[in-house]
CSV table of C-alpha atoms in Angstrom, one decimal:
chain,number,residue,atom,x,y,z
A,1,UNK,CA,-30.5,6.1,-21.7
A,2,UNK,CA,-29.5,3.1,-23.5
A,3,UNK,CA,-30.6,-0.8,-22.2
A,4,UNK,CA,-26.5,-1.2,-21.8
A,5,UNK,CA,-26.7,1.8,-19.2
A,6,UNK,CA,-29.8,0.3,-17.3
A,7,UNK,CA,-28.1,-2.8,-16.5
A,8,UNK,CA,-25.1,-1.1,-15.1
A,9,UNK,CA,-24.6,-2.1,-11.8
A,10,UNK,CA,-24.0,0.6,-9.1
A,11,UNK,CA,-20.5,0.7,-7.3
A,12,UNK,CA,-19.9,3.1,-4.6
A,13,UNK,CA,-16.0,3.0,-3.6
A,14,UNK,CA,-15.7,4.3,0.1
A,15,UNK,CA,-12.0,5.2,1.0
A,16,UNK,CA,-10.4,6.8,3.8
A,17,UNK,CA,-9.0,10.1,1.9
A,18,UNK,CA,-7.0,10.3,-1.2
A,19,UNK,CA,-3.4,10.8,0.2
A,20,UNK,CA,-0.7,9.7,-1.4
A,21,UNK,CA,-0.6,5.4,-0.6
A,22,UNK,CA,-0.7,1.9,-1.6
A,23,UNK,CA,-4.3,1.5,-0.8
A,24,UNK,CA,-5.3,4.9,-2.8
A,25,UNK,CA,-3.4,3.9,-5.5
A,26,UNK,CA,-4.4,0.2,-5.7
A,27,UNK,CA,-8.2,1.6,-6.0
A,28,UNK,CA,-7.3,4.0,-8.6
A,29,UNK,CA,-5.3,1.0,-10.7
A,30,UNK,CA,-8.7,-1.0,-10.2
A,31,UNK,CA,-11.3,2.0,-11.4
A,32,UNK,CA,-9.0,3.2,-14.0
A,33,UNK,CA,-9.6,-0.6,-15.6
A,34,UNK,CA,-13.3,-1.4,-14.6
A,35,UNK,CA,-15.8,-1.9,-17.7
A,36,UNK,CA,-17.7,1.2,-18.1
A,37,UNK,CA,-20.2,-0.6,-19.5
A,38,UNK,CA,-21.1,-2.8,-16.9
A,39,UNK,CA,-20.3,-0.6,-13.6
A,40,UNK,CA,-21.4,2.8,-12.8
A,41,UNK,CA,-19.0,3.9,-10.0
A,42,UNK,CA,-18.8,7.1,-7.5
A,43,UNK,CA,-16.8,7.4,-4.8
A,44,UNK,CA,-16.8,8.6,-1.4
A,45,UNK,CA,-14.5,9.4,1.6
A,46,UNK,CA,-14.6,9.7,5.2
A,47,UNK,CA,-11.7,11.8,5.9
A,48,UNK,CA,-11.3,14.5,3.9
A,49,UNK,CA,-9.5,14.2,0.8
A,50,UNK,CA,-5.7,14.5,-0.2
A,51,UNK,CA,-3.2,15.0,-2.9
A,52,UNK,CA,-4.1,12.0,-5.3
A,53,UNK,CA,-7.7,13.6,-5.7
A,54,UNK,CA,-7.0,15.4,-8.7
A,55,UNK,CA,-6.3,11.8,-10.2
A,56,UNK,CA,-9.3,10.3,-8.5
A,57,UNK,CA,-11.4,13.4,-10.6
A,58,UNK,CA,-9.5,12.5,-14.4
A,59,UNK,CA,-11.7,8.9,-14.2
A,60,UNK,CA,-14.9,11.1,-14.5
A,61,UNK,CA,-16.7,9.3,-11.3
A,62,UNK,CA,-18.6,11.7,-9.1
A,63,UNK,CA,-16.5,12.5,-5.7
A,64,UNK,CA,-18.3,12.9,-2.5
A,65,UNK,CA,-16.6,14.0,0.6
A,66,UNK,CA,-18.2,12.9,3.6
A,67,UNK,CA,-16.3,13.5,6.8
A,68,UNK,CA,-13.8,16.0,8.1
A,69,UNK,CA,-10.1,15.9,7.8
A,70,UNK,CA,-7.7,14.8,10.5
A,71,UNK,CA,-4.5,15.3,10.8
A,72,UNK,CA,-2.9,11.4,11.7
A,73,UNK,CA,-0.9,11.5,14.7
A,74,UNK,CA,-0.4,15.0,15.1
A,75,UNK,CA,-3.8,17.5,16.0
A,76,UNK,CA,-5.9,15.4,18.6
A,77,UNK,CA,-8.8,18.2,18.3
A,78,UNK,CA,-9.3,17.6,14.9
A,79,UNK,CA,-9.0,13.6,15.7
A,80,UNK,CA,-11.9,14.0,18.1
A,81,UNK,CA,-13.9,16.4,16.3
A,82,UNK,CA,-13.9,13.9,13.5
A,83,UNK,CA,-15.2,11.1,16.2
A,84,UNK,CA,-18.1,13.6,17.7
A,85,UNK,CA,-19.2,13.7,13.9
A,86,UNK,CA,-18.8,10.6,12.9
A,87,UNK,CA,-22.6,9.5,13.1
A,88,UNK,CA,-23.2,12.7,10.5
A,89,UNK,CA,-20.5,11.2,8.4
A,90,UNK,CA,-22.6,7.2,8.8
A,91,UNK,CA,-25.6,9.2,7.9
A,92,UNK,CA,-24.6,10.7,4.9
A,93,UNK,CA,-23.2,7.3,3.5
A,94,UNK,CA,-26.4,5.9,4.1
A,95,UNK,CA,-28.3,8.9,2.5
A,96,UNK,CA,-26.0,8.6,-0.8
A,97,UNK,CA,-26.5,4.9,-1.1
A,98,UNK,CA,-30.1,5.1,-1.1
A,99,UNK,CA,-30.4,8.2,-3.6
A,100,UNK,CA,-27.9,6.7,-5.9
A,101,UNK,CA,-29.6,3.2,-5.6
A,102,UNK,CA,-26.2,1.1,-4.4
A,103,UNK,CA,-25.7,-2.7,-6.0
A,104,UNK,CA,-22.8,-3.0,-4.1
A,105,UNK,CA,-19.7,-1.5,-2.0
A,106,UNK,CA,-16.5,-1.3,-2.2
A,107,UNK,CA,-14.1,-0.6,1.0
A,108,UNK,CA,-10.8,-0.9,2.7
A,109,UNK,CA,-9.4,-0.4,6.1
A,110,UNK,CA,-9.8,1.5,8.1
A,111,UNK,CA,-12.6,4.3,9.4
A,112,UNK,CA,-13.4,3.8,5.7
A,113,UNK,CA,-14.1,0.1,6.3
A,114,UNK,CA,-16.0,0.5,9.3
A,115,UNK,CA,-18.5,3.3,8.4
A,116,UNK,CA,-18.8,1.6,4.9
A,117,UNK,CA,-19.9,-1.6,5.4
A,118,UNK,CA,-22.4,-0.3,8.7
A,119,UNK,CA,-23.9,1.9,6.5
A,120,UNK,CA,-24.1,-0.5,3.3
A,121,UNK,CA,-26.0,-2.9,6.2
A,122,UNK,CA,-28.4,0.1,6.9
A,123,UNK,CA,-29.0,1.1,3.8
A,124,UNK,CA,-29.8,-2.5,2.0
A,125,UNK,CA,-26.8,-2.8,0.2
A,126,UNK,CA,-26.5,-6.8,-0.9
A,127,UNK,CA,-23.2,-7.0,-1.6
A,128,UNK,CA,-20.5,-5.2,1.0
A,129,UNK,CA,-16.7,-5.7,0.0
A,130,UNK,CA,-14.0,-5.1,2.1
A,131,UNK,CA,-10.3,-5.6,0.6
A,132,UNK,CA,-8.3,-6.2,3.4
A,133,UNK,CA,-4.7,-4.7,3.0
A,134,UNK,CA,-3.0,-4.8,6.0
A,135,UNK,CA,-1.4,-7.3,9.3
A,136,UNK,CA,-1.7,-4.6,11.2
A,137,UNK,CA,-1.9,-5.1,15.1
A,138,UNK,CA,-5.3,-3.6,16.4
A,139,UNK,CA,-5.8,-2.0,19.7
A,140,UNK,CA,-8.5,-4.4,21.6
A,141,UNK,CA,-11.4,-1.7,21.4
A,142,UNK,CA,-10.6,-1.2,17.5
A,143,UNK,CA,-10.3,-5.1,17.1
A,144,UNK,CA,-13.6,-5.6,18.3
A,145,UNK,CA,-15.0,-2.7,16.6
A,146,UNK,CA,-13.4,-4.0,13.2
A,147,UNK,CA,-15.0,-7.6,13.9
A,148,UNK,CA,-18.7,-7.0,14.1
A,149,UNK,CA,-18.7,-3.6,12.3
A,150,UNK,CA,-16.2,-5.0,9.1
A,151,UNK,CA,-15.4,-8.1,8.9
A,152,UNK,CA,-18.9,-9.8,9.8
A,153,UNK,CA,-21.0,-7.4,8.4
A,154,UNK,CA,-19.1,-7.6,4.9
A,155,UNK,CA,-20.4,-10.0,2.3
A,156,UNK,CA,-16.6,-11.1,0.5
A,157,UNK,CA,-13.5,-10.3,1.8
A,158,UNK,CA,-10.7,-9.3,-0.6
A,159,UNK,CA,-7.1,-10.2,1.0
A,160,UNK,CA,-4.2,-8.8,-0.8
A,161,UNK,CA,-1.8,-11.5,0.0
A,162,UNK,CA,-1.9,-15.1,1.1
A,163,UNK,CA,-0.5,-13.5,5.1
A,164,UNK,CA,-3.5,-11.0,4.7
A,165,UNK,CA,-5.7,-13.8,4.4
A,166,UNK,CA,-3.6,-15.8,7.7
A,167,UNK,CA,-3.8,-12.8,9.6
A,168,UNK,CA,-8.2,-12.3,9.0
A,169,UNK,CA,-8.6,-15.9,9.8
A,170,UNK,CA,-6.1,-16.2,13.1
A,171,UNK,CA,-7.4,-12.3,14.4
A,172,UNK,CA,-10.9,-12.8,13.9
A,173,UNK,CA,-12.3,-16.1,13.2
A,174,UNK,CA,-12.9,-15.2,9.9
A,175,UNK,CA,-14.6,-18.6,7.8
A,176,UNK,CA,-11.9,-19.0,4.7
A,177,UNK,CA,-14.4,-19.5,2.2
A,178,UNK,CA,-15.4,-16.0,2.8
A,179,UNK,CA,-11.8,-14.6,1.6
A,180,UNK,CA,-10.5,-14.3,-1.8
A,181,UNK,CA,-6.8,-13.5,-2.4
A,182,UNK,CA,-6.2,-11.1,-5.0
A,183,UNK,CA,-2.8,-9.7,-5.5
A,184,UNK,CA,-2.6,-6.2,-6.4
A,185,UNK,CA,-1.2,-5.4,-10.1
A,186,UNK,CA,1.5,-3.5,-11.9
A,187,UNK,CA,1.4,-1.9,-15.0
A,188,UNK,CA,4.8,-3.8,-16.6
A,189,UNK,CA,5.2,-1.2,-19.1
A,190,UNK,CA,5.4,1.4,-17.1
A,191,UNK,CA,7.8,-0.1,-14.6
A,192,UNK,CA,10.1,-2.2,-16.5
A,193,UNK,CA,13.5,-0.4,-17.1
A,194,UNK,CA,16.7,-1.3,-18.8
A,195,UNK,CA,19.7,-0.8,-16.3
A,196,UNK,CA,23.5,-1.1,-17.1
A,197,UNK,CA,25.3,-2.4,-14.4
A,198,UNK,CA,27.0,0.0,-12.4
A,199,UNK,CA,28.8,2.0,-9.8
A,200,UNK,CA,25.9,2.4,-7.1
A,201,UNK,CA,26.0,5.6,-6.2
A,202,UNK,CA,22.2,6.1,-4.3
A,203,UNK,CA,20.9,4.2,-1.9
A,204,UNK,CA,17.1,4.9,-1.0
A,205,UNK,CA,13.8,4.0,0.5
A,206,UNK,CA,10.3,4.9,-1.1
A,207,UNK,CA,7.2,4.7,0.8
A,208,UNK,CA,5.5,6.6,4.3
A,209,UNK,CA,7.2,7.6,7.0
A,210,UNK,CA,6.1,5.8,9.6
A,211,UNK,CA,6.9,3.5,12.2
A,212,UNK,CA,5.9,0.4,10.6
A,213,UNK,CA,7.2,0.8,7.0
A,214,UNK,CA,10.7,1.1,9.2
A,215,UNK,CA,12.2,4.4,7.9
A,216,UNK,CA,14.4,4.6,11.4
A,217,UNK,CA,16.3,1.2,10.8
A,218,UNK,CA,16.9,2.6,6.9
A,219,UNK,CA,18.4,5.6,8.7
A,220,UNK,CA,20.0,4.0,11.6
A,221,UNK,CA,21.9,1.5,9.3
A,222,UNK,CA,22.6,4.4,6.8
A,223,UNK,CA,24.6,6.2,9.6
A,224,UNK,CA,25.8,2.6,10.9
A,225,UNK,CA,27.3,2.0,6.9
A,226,UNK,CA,28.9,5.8,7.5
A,227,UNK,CA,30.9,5.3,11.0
A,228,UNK,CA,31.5,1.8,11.0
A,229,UNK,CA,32.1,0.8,7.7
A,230,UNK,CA,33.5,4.9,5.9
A,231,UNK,CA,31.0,4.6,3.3
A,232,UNK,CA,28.6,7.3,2.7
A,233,UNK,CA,26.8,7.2,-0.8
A,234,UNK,CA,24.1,9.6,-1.4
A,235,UNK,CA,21.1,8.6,0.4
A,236,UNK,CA,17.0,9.4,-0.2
A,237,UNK,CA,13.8,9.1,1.7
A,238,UNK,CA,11.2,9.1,-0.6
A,239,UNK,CA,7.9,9.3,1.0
A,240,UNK,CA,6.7,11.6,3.7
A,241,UNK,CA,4.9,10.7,7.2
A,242,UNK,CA,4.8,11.2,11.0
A,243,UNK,CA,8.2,10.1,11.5
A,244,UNK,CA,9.8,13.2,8.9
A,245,UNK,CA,11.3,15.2,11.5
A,246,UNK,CA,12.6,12.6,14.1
A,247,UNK,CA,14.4,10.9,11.1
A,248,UNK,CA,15.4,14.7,10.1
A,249,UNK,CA,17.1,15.5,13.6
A,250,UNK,CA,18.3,12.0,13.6
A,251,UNK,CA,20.2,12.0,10.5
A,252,UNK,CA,21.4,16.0,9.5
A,253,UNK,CA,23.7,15.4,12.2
A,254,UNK,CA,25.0,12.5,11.4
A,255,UNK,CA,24.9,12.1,7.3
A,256,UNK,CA,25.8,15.1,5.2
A,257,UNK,CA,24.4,13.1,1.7
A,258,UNK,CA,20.6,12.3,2.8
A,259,UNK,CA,17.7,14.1,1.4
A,260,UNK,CA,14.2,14.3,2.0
A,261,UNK,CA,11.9,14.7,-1.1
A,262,UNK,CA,8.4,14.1,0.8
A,263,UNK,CA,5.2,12.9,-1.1
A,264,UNK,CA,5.5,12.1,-4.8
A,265,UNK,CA,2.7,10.9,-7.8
A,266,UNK,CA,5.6,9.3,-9.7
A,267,UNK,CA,7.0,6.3,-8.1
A,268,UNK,CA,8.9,5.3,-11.4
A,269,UNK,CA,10.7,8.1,-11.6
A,270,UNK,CA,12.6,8.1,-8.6
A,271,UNK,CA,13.0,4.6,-8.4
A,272,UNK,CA,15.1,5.3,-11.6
A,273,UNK,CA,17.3,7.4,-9.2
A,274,UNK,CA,18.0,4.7,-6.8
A,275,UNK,CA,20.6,2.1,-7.8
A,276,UNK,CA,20.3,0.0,-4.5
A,277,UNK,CA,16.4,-0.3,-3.0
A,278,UNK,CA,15.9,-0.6,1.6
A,279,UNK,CA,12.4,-1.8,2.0
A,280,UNK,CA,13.2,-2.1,5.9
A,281,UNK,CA,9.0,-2.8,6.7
A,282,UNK,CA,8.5,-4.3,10.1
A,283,UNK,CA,4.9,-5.1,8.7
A,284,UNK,CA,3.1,-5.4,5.4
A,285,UNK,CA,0.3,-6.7,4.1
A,286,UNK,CA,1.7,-6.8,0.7
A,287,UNK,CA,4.3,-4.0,-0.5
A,288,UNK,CA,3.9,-2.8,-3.8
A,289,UNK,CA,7.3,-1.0,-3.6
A,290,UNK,CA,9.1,-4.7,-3.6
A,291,UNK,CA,7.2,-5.4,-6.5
A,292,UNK,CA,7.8,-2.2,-8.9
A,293,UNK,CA,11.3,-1.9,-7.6
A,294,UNK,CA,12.4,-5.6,-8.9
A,295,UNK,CA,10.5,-5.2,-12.5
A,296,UNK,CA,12.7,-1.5,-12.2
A,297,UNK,CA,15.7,-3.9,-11.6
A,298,UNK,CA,17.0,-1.8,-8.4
A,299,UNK,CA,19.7,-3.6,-6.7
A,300,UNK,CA,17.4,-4.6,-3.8
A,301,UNK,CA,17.0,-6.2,-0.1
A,302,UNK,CA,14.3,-6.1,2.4
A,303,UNK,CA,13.6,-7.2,5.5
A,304,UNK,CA,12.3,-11.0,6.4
A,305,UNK,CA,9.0,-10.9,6.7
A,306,UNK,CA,6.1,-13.0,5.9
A,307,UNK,CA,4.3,-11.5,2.5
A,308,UNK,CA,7.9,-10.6,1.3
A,309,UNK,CA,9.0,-14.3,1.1
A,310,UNK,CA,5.4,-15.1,0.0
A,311,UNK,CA,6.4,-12.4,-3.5
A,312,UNK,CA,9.8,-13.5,-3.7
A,313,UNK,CA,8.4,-17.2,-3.7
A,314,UNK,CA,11.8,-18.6,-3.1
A,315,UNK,CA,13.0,-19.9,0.5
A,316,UNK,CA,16.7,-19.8,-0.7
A,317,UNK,CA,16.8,-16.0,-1.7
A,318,UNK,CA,18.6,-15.4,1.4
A,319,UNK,CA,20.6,-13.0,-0.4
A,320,UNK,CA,17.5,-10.5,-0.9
A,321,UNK,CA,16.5,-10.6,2.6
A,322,UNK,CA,17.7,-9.4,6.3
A,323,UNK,CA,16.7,-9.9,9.5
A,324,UNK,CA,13.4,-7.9,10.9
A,325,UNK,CA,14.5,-4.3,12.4
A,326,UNK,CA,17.9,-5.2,12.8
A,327,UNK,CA,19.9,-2.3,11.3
A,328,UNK,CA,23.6,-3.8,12.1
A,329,UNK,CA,22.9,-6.7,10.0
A,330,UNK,CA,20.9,-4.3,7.3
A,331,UNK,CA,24.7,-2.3,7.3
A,332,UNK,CA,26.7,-5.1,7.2
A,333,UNK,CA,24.9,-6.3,3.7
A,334,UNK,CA,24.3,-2.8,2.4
A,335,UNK,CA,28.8,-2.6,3.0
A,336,UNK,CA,29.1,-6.2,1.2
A,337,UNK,CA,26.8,-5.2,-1.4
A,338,UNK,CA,28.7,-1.7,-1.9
A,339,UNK,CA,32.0,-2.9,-1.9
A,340,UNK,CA,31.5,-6.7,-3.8
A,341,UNK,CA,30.5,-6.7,-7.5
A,342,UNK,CA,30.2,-9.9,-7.4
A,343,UNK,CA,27.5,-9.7,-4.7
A,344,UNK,CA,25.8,-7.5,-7.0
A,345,UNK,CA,25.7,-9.5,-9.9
A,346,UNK,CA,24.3,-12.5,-8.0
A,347,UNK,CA,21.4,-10.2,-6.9
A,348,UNK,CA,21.0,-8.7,-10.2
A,349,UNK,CA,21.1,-12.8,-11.7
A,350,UNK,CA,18.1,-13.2,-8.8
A,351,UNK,CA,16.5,-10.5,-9.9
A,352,UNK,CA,15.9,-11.2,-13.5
A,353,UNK,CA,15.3,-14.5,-12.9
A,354,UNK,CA,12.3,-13.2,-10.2
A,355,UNK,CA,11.4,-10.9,-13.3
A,356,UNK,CA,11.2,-13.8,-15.7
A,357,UNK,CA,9.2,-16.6,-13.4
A,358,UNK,CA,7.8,-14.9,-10.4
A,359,UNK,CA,6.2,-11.0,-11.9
A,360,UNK,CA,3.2,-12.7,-14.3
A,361,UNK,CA,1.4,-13.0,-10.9
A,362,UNK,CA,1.3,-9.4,-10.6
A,363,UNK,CA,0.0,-8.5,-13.4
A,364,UNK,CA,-2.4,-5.3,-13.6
A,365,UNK,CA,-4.4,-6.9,-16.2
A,366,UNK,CA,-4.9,-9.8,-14.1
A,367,UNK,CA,-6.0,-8.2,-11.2
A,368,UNK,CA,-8.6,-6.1,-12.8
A,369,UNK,CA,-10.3,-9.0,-14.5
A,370,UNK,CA,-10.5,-10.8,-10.8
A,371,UNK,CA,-12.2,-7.6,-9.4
A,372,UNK,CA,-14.6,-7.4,-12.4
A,373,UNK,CA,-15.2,-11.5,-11.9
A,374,UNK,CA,-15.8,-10.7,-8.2
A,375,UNK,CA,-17.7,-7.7,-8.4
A,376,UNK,CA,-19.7,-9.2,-11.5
């Protein structure tokens, strides 16, 4: 062993699982760019694994998996037999960061981020990271348990977005200086796409299934565009979740053009199928999706919410933007949009102009040299 390997330090990424998800795939943008040379990293999850591990295993870092699978939302045995063995699963966190000799952890929300940084604690771990990637609203029991477990247990914490960083200081007290915002990063090359303008022909959504990424309003305002406005283009949910066979039921009935594709590994490539991008979120902490789809140059809106105005970085791109959950409005535009080629070309004009002053803060480059400052 070389003097180079001897002063690598130790990184030990804990995640939840490896499905298929911003989170997953924001850690696997920021290990797939770490120096080698200066970090030696494994990786460890506390529920089970998932599709993405296959990609997780091409970086070469040693995989361990911790804690039992659960099924989110759906098998409550397999929830609470992952609960009754949760103090194995602390345990063996502990044991791996003492054998492997930890300089430092790495974590994010959110059984990931509470077993993490405990065990980091109890096993003498200096430096405790949690990246903090949602707004989400917390039950009280898990509020408090994500206080004095997470949040003041961890050393730095890592917000994704200026609103992440709102929402840590407002839920929990949080001291500012504590919080670093780091936006997460996009490989341009592989994003960046030349479109011709043209008839739009697909309208779609890409991301989970569930409840607060707002697949119902995408549907609702699909069938809404259908009855009250006689337009039906074809229409895709990309993305798979909870919510799959309400939204099913909901819209076979109704829309004889939708399809459901579930899960996939490459994002690109369907956004190249779309011509006009829903992001209908009724709450993100960031939302990669808004990012890749305007450096793909999708026709685009999504709703009004905090982070989304905070990437757009313009108060006046009303034309981008539409009211939180409300599907009528969402129709209303999506029927201007299909019908006015003018409309079109305005949003097109905003978003090169997005792509041409706004997209250098999302740089993957950038974001990897901030995590290698930070974890440094």
């Amino acid at each position: 062993m070389n003097v180079n390997q001897l002063r690598k330090k130790k990184l030990l990424l804990v995640l939840n699982n490896f499905q298929v998800g911003g989170v997953e795939r924001l850690m696997l943008d920021i290990l797939s760019r770490l120096d080698r040379d200066k970090f030696g990293v494994e990786i460890a999850t506390v529920v089970g694994t998932g599709p993405l591990e296959g990609e997780f295993r091409k970086l070469g870092f040693p995989i361990h998996l911790t804690g039992p699978s659960f099924d989110q939302g759906k098998r409550l045995f397999s929830k609470v037999r992952w609960v009754i063995l949760t103090p194995l699963t602390l345990w063996k966190l502990i044991g791996i960061m003492r054998r492997i000799k930890v300089d430092l952890v790495l974590t994010c929300p959110y059984q990931a981020d509470l077993l993490g940084i405990l065990a980091a604690k109890m096993a003498g771990v200096e430096k405790r990271i949690l990246v903090q990637t949602d707004v989400a609203k917390l039950s009280p029991v898990r509020r408090f348990l994500k206080k004095w477990l997470s949040i003041v247990l961890s050393t730095k914490i890592i917000a994704i977005s200026a609103a992440v960083k709102d929402y840590i200081v407002n839920t929990w007290m949080a001291p500012a200086g504590k919080i670093e915002v780091i936006y997460p990063g996009i490989d341009f090359e592989k994003f960046r796409a030349k479109r011709k303008p043209g008839r739009i022909s697909t309208i779609g959504i890409v991301g989970r299934l569930e409840e607060i990424r707002g697949p119902d309003i995408f549907a609702k305002a699909a069938i809404e565009l259908k009855t009250e406005y006689l337009m039906e283009p074809d229409i895709l949910f990309v993305g798979d979740g909870s919510m799959r066979g309400s939204l099913e039921e909901l819209v076979d009935s109704q829309l004889s053009k939708a399809q459901f594709v579930g899960s996939v590994l490459n994002v690109r490539e369907w956004l190249s199928k779309i011509d006009l991008l829903v992001v209908p979120s009724r709450s993100e902490g960031f939302g990669l999706i808004l990012v890749e789809g305007l450096l793909s140059k999708c026709l685009m809106v999504a709703s009004d919410i905090p982070v989304f105005r905070e990437i757009i970085n313009d108060k006046n791109k009303s034309n981008l933007l539409f009211p939180v959950g409300d599907y009528k409005i969402l129709a209303k535009l999506l029927a201007e949009i299909l019908k006015d080629p003018q409309k079109q070309n305005v949003l097109r004009g905003e978003i090169d102009e997005w792509i041409k002053k706004e997209s250098h803060r999302f740089d993957i480059e950038k974001m990897a040299k901030s995590y290698e400052a930070l974890l440094g």
